Coordinates of N, CA, C and O in Angstrom, one line a residue:
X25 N -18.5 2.7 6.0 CA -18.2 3.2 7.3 C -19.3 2.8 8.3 O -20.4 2.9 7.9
X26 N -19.0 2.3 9.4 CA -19.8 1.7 10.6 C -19.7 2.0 11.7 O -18.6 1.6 12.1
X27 N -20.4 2.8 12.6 CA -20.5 3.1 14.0 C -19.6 2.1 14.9 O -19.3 1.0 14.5
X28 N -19.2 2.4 15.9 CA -18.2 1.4 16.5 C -19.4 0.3 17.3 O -19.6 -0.9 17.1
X29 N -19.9 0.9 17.8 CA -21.6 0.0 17.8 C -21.7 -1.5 17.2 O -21.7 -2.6 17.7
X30 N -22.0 -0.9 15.8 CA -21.9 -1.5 14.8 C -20.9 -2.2 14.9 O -21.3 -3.2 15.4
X31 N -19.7 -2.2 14.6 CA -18.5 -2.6 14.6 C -19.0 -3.9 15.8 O -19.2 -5.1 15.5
X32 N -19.0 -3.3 16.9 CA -19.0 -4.7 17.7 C -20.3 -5.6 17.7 O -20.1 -6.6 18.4
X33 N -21.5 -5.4 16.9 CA -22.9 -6.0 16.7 C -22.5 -7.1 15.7 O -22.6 -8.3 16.0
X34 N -21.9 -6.4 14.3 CA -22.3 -6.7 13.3 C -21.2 -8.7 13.1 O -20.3 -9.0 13.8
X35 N -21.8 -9.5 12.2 CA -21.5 -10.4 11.7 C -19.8 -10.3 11.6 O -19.4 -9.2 11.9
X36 N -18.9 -11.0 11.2 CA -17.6 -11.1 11.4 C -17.4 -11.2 10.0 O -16.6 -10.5 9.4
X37 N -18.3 -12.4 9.3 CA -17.9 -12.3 7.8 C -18.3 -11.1 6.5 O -18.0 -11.0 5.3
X38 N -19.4 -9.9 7.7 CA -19.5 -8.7 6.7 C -18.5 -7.9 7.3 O -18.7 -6.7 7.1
X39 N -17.7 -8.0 7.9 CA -16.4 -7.0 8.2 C -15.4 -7.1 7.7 O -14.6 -6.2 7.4
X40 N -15.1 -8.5 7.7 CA -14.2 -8.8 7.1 C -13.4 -8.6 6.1 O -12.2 -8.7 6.0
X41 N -14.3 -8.2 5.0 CA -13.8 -7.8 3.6 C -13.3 -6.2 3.9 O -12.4 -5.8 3.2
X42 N -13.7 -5.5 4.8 CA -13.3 -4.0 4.9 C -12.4 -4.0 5.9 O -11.9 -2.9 6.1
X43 N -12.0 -4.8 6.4 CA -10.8 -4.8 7.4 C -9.8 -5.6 6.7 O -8.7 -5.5 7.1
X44 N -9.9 -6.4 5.7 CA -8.8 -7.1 5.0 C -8.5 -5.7 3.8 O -7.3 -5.7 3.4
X45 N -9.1 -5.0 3.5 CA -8.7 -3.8 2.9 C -7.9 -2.7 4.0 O -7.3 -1.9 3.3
X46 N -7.9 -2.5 4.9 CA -7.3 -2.1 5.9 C -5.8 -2.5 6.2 O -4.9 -1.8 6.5
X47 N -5.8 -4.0 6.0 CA -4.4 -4.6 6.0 C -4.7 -6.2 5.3 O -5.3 -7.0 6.0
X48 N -4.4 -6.5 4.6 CA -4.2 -7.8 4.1 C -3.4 -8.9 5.2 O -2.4 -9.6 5.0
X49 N -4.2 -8.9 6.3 CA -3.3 -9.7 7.2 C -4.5 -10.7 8.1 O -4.9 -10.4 9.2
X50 N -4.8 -12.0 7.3 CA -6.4 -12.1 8.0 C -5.8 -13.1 9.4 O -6.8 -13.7 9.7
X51 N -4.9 -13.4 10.2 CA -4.7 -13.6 11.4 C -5.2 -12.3 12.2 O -6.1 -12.3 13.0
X52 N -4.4 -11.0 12.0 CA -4.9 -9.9 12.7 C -6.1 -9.4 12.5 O -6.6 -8.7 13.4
X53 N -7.0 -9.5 11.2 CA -8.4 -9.5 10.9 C -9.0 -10.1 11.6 O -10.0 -9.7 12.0
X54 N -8.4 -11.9 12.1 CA -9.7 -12.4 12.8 C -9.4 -11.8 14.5 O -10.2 -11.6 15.3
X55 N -8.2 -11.7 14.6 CA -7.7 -11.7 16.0 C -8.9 -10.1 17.0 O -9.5 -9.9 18.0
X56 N -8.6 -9.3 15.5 CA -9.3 -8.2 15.5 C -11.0 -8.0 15.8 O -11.7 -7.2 16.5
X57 N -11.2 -8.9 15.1 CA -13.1 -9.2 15.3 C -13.0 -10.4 16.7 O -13.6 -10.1 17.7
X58 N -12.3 -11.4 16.7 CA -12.4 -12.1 18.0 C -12.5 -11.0 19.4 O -13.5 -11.0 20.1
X59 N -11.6 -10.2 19.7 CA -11.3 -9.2 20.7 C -12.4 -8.3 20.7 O -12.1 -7.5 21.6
X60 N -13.8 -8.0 20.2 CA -14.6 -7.0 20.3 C -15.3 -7.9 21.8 O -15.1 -9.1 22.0
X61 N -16.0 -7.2 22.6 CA -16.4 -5.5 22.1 C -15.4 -4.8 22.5 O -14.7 -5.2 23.4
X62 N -15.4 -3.7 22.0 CA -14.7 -2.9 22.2 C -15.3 -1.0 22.9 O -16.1 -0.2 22.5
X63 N -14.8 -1.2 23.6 CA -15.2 -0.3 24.8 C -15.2 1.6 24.1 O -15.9 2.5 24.5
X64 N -14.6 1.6 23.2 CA -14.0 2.8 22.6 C -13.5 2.8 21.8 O -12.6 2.0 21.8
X65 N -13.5 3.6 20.6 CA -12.4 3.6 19.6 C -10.9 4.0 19.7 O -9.9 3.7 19.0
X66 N -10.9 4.6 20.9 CA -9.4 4.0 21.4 C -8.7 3.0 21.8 O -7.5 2.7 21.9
X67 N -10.2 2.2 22.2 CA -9.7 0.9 22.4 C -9.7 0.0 21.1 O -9.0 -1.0 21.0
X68 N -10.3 0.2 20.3 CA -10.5 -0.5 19.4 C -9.0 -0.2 18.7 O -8.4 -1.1 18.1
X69 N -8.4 1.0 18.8 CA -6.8 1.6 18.0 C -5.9 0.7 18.7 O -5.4 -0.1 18.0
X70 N -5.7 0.7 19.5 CA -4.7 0.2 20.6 C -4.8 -1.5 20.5 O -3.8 -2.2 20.7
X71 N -5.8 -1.8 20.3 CA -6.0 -3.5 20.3 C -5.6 -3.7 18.3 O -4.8 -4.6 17.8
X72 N -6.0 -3.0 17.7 CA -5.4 -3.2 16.2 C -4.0 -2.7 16.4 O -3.4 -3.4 15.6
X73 N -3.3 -2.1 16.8 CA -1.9 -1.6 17.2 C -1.6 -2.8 17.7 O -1.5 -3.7 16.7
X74 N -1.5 -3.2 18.6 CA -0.7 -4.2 19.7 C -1.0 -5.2 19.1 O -0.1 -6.0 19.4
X75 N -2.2 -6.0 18.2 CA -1.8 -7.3 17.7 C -1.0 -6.5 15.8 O -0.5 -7.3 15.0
X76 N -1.0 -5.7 15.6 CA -0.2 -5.1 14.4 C 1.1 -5.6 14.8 O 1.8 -6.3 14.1
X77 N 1.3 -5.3 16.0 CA 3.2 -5.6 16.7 C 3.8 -7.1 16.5 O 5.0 -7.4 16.7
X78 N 2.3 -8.2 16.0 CA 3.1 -9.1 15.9 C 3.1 -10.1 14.8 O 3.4 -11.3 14.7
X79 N 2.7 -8.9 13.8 CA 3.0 -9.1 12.5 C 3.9 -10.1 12.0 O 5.1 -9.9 12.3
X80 N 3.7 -11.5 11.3 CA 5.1 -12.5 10.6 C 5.7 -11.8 9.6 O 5.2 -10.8 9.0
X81 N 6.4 -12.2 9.5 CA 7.4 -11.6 8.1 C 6.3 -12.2 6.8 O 6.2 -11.7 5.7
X82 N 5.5 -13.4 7.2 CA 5.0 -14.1 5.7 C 3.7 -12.8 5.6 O 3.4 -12.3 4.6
X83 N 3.1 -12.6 7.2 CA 2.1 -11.8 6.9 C 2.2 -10.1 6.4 O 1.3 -9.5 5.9
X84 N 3.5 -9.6 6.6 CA 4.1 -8.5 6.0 C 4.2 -8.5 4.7 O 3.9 -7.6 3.9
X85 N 4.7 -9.8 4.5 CA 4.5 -9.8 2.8 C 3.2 -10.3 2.0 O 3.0 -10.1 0.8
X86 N 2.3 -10.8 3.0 CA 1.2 -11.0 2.1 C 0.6 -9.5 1.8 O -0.1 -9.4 0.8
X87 N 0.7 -8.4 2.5 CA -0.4 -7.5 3.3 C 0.8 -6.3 2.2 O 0.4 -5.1 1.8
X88 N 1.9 -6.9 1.9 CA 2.7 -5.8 0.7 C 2.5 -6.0 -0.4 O 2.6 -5.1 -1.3
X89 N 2.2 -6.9 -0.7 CA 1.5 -7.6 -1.9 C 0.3 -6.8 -2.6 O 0.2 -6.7 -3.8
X90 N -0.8 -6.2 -1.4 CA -1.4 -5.6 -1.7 C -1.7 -4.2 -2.0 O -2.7 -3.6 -2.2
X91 N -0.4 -3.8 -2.0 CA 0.1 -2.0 -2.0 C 0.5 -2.0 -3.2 O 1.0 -3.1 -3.5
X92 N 0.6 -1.0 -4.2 CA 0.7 -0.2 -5.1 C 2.2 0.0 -4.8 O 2.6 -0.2 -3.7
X93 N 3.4 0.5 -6.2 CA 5.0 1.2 -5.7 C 4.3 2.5 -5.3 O 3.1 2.8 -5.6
X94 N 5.2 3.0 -4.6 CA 4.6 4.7 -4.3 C 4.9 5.4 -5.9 O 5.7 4.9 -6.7
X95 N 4.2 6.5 -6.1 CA 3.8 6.9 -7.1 C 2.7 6.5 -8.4 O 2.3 7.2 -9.3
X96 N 2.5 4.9 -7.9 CA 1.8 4.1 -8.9 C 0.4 4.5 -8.1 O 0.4 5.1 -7.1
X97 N -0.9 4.2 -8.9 CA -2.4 4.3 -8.5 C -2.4 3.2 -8.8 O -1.9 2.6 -9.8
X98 N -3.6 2.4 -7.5 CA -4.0 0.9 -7.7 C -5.2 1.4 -8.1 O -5.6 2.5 -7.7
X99 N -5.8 0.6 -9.1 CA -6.6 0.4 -10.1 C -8.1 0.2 -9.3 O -7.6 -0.1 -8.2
X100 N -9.0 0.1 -9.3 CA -10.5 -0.4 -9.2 C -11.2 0.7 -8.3 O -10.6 1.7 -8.0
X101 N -12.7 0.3 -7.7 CA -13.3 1.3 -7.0 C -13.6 0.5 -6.1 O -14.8 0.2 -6.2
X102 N -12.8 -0.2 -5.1 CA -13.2 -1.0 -4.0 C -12.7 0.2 -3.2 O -12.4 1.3 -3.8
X103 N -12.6 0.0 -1.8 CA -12.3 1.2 -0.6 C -10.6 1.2 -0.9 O -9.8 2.2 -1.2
X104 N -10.2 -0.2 -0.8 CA -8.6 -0.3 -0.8 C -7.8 0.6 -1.4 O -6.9 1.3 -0.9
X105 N -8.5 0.5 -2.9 CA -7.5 1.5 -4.2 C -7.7 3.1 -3.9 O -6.8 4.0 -4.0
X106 N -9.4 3.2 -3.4 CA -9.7 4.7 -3.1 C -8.3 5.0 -2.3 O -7.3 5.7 -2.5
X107 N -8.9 4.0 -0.9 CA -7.8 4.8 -0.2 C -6.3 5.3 -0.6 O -5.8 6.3 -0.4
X108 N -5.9 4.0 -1.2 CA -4.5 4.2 -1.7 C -4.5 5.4 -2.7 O -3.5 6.0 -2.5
X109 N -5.3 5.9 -3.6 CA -5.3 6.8 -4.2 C -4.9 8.0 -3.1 O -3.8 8.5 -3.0
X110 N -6.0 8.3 -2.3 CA -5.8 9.6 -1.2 C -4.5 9.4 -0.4 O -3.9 10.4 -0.2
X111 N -3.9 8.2 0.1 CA -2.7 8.4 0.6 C -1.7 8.8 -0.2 O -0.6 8.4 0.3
X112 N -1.5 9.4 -1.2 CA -0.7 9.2 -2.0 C -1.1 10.7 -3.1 O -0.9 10.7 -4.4
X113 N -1.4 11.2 -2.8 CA -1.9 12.7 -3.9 C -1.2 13.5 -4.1 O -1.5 14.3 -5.0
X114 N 0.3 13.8 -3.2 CA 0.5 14.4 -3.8 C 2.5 13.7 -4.7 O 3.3 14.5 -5.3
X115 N 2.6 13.0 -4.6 CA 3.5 12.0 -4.8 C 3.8 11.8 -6.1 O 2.9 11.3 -6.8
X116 N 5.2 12.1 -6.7 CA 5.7 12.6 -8.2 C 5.1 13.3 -8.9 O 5.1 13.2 -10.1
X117 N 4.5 14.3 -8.3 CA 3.7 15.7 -9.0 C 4.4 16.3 -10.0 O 3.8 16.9 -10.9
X118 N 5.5 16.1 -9.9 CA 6.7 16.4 -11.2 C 7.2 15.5 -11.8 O 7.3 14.4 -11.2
X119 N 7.7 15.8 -13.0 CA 8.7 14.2 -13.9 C 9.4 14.2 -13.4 O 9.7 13.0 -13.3
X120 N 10.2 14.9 -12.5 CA 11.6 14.7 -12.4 C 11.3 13.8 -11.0 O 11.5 12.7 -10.8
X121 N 10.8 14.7 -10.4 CA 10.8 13.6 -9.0 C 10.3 12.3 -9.0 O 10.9 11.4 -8.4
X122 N 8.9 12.0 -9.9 CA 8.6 10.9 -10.6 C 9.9 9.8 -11.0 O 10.2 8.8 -10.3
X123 N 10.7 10.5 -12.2 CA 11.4 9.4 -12.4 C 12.5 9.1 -11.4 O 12.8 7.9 -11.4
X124 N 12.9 9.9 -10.6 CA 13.5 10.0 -9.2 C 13.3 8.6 -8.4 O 14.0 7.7 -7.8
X125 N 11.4 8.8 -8.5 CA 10.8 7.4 -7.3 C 10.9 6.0 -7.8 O 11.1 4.8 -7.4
X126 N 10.7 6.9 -9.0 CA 10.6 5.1 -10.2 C 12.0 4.6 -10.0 O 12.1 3.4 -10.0
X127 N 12.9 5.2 -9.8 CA 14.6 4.2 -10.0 C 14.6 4.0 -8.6 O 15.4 3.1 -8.3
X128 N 13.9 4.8 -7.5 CA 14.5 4.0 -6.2 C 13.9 3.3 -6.0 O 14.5 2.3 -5.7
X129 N 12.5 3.0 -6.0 CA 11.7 2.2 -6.1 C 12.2 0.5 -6.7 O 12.1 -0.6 -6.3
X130 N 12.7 0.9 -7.6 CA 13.1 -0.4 -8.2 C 14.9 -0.8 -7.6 O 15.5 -1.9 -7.6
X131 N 15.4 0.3 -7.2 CA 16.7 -0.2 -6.6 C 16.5 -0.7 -5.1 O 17.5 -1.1 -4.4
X132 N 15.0 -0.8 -4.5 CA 15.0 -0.9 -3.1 C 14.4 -2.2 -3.5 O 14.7 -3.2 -2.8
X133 N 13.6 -2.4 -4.9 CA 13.0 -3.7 -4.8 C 14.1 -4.9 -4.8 O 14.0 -5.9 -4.2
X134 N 15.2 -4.5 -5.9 CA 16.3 -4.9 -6.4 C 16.9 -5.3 -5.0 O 17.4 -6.5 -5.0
X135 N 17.1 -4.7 -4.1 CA 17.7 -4.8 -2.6 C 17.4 -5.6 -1.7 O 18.1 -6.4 -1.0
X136 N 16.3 -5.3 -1.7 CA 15.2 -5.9 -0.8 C 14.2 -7.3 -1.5 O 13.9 -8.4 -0.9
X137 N 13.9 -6.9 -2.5 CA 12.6 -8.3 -2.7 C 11.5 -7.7 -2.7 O 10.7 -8.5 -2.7
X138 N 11.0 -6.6 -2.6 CA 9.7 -6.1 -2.1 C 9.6 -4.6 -2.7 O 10.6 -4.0 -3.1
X139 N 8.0 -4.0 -2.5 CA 8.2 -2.8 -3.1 C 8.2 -2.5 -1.8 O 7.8 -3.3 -0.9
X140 N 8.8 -0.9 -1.8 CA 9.1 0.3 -1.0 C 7.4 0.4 -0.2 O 6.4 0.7 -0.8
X141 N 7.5 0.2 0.9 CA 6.5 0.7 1.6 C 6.3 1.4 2.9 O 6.6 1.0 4.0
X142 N 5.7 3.0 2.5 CA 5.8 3.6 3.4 C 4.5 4.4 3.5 O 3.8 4.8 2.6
X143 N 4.3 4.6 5.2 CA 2.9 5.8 5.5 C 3.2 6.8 4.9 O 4.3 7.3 5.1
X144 N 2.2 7.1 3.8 CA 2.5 7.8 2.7 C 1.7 9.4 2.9 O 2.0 10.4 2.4
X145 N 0.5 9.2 3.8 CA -0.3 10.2 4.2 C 0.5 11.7 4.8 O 0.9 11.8 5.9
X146 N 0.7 12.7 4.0 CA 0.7 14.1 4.4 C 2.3 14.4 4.4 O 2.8 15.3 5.0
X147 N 3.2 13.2 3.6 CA 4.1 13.6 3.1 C 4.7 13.8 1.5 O 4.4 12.9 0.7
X148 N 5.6 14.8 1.3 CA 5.8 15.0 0.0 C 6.4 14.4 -0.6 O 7.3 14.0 0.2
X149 N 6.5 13.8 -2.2 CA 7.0 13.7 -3.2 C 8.8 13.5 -2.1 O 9.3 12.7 -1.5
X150 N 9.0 14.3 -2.4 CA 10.7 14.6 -1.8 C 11.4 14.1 0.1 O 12.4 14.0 0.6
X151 N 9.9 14.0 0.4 CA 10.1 13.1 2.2 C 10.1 11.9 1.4 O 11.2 11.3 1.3
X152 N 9.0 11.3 0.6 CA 9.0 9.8 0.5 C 10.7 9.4 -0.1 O 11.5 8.6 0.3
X153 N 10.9 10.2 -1.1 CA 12.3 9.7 -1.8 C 13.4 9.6 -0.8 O 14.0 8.6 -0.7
X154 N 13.6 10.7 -0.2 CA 14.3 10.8 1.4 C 14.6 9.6 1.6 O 15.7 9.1 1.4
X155 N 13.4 8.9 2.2 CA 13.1 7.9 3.0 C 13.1 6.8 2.1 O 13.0 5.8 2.8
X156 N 13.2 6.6 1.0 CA 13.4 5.2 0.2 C 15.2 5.4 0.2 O 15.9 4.7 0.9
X157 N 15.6 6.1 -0.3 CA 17.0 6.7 -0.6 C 17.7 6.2 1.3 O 18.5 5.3 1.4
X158 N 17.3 6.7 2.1 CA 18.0 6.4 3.2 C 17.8 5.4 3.9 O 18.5 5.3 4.9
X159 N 16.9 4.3 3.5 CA 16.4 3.0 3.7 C 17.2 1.9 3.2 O 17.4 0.8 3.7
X160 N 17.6 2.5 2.0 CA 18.6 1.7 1.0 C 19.6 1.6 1.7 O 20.5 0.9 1.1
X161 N 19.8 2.0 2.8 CA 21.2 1.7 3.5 C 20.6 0.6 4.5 O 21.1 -0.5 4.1
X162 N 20.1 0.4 5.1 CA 19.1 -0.1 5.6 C 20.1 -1.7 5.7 O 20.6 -2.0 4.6
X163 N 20.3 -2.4 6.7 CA 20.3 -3.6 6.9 C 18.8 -4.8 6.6 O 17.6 -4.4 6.8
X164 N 19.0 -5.8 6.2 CA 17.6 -6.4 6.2 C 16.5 -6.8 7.4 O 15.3 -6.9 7.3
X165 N 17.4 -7.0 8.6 CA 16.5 -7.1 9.8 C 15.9 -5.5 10.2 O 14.7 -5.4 10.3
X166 N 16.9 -3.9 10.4 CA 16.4 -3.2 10.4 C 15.0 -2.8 9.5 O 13.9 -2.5 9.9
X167 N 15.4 -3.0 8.3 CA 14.6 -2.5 6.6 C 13.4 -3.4 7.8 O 12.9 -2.6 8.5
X168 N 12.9 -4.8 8.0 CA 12.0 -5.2 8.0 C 11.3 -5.1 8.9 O 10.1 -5.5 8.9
X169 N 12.1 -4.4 10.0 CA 11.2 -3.7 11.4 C 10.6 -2.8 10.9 O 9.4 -2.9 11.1
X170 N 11.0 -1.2 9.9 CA 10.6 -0.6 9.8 C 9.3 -0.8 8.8 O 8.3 -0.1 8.9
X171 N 9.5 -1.6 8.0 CA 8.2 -2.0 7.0 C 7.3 -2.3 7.5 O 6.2 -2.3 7.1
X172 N 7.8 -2.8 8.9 CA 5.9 -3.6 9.3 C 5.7 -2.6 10.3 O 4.9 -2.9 11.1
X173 N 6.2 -1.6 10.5 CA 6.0 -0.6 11.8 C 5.0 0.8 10.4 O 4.1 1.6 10.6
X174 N 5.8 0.5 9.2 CA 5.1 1.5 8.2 C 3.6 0.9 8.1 O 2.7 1.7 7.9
X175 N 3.4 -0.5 8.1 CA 2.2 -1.7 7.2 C 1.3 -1.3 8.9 O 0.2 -1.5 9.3
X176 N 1.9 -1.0 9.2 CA 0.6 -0.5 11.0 C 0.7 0.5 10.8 O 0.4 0.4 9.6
X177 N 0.8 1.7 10.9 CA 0.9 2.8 10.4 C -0.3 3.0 9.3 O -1.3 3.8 9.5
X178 N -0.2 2.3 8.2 CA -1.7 1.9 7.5 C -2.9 1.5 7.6 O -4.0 2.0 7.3
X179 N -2.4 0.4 8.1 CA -3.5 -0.1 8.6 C -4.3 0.5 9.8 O -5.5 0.7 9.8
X180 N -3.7 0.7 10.6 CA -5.0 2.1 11.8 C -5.2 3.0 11.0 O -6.4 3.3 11.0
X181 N -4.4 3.8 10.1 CA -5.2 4.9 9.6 C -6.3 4.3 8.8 O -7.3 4.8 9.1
X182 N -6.3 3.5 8.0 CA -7.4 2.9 7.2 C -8.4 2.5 8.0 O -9.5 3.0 7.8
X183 N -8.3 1.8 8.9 CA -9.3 1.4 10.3 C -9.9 2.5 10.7 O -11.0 2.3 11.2
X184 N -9.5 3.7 10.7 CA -10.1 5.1 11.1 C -11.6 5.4 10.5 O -12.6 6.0 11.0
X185 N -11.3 4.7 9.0 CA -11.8 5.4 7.8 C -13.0 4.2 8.0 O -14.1 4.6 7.8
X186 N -12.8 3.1 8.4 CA -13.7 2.2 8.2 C -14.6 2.3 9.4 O -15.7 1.8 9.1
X187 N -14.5 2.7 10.7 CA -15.3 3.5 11.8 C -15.4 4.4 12.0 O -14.5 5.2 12.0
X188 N -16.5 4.6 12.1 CA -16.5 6.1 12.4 C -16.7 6.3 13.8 O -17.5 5.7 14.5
X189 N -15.9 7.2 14.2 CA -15.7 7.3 15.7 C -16.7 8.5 16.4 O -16.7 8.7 17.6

């Protein structure tokens, strides 16, 4: 974590690695460090928001690539997996709902091409399923608006985590 200060002092290639954990999207990583300083951490939100908005479909999928299915834990002790661990705590707390996520999960992938991704922070087990289940109706232009409006949604909250404001 780095003072916003910081944030705008520091080198581009030591930030780098903690803002590509933030979002696996390094056009909006560099676009992100090009745009400092940054006047405020509001400004600093608003400027990761508004270039988030113009996310490619290739960069959506690189940046999905790097998410876990919901219910799964990514693996290692980099910041990335932490984080994804804490977004995600309380998510198939039961078998039943567990195996619930696991078959939609794979029926959205089946549908779609991609795992299910959603801001997973401070909702339950039974919102995320909701929301995979009612997605599934989902056209593929709709489905892909909302994926990259979820993949920002991520990424600022993770960006939170990596300044401290």
């Amino acid at each position: 974590m780095v003072t916003l200060d910081e944030f705008n002092g520091m080198a581009g290639d030591r930030l780098r690695p903690a803002l590509l954990e933030c979002c696996e999207a390094p056009e909006w990583v560099d676009a992100l460090l090009e745009a400092r300083p940054y006047s405020g951490f509001a400004d600093l939100l608003a400027t990761a928001d508004k270039l988030a908005e113009g996310f490619t479909p290739a960069e959506v999928d690189r940046a999905i690539a790097a998410h876990p299915r919901i219910g799964e834990r990514r693996d290692g002790d980099d910041n990335g997996a932490a984080w994804s661990r804490q977004e995600q705590p309380g998510v198939a707390a039961d078998v039943e709902t567990a195996a619930a996520l696991h078959s939609a999960n794979r029926l959205y992938e089946k549908r779609f091409g991609r795992v299910f991704l959603i801001c997973a922070t401070g909702l339950t087990s039974a919102e995320i399923l909701g929301a995979v289940l009612l997605r599934l109706g989902n056209d593929e232009e709709t489905e892909a608006a909302v994926v990259a409006t979820e993949l920002r949604k991520i990424a600022l909250l993770r960006l939170g985590k990596v300044i401290h404001a």
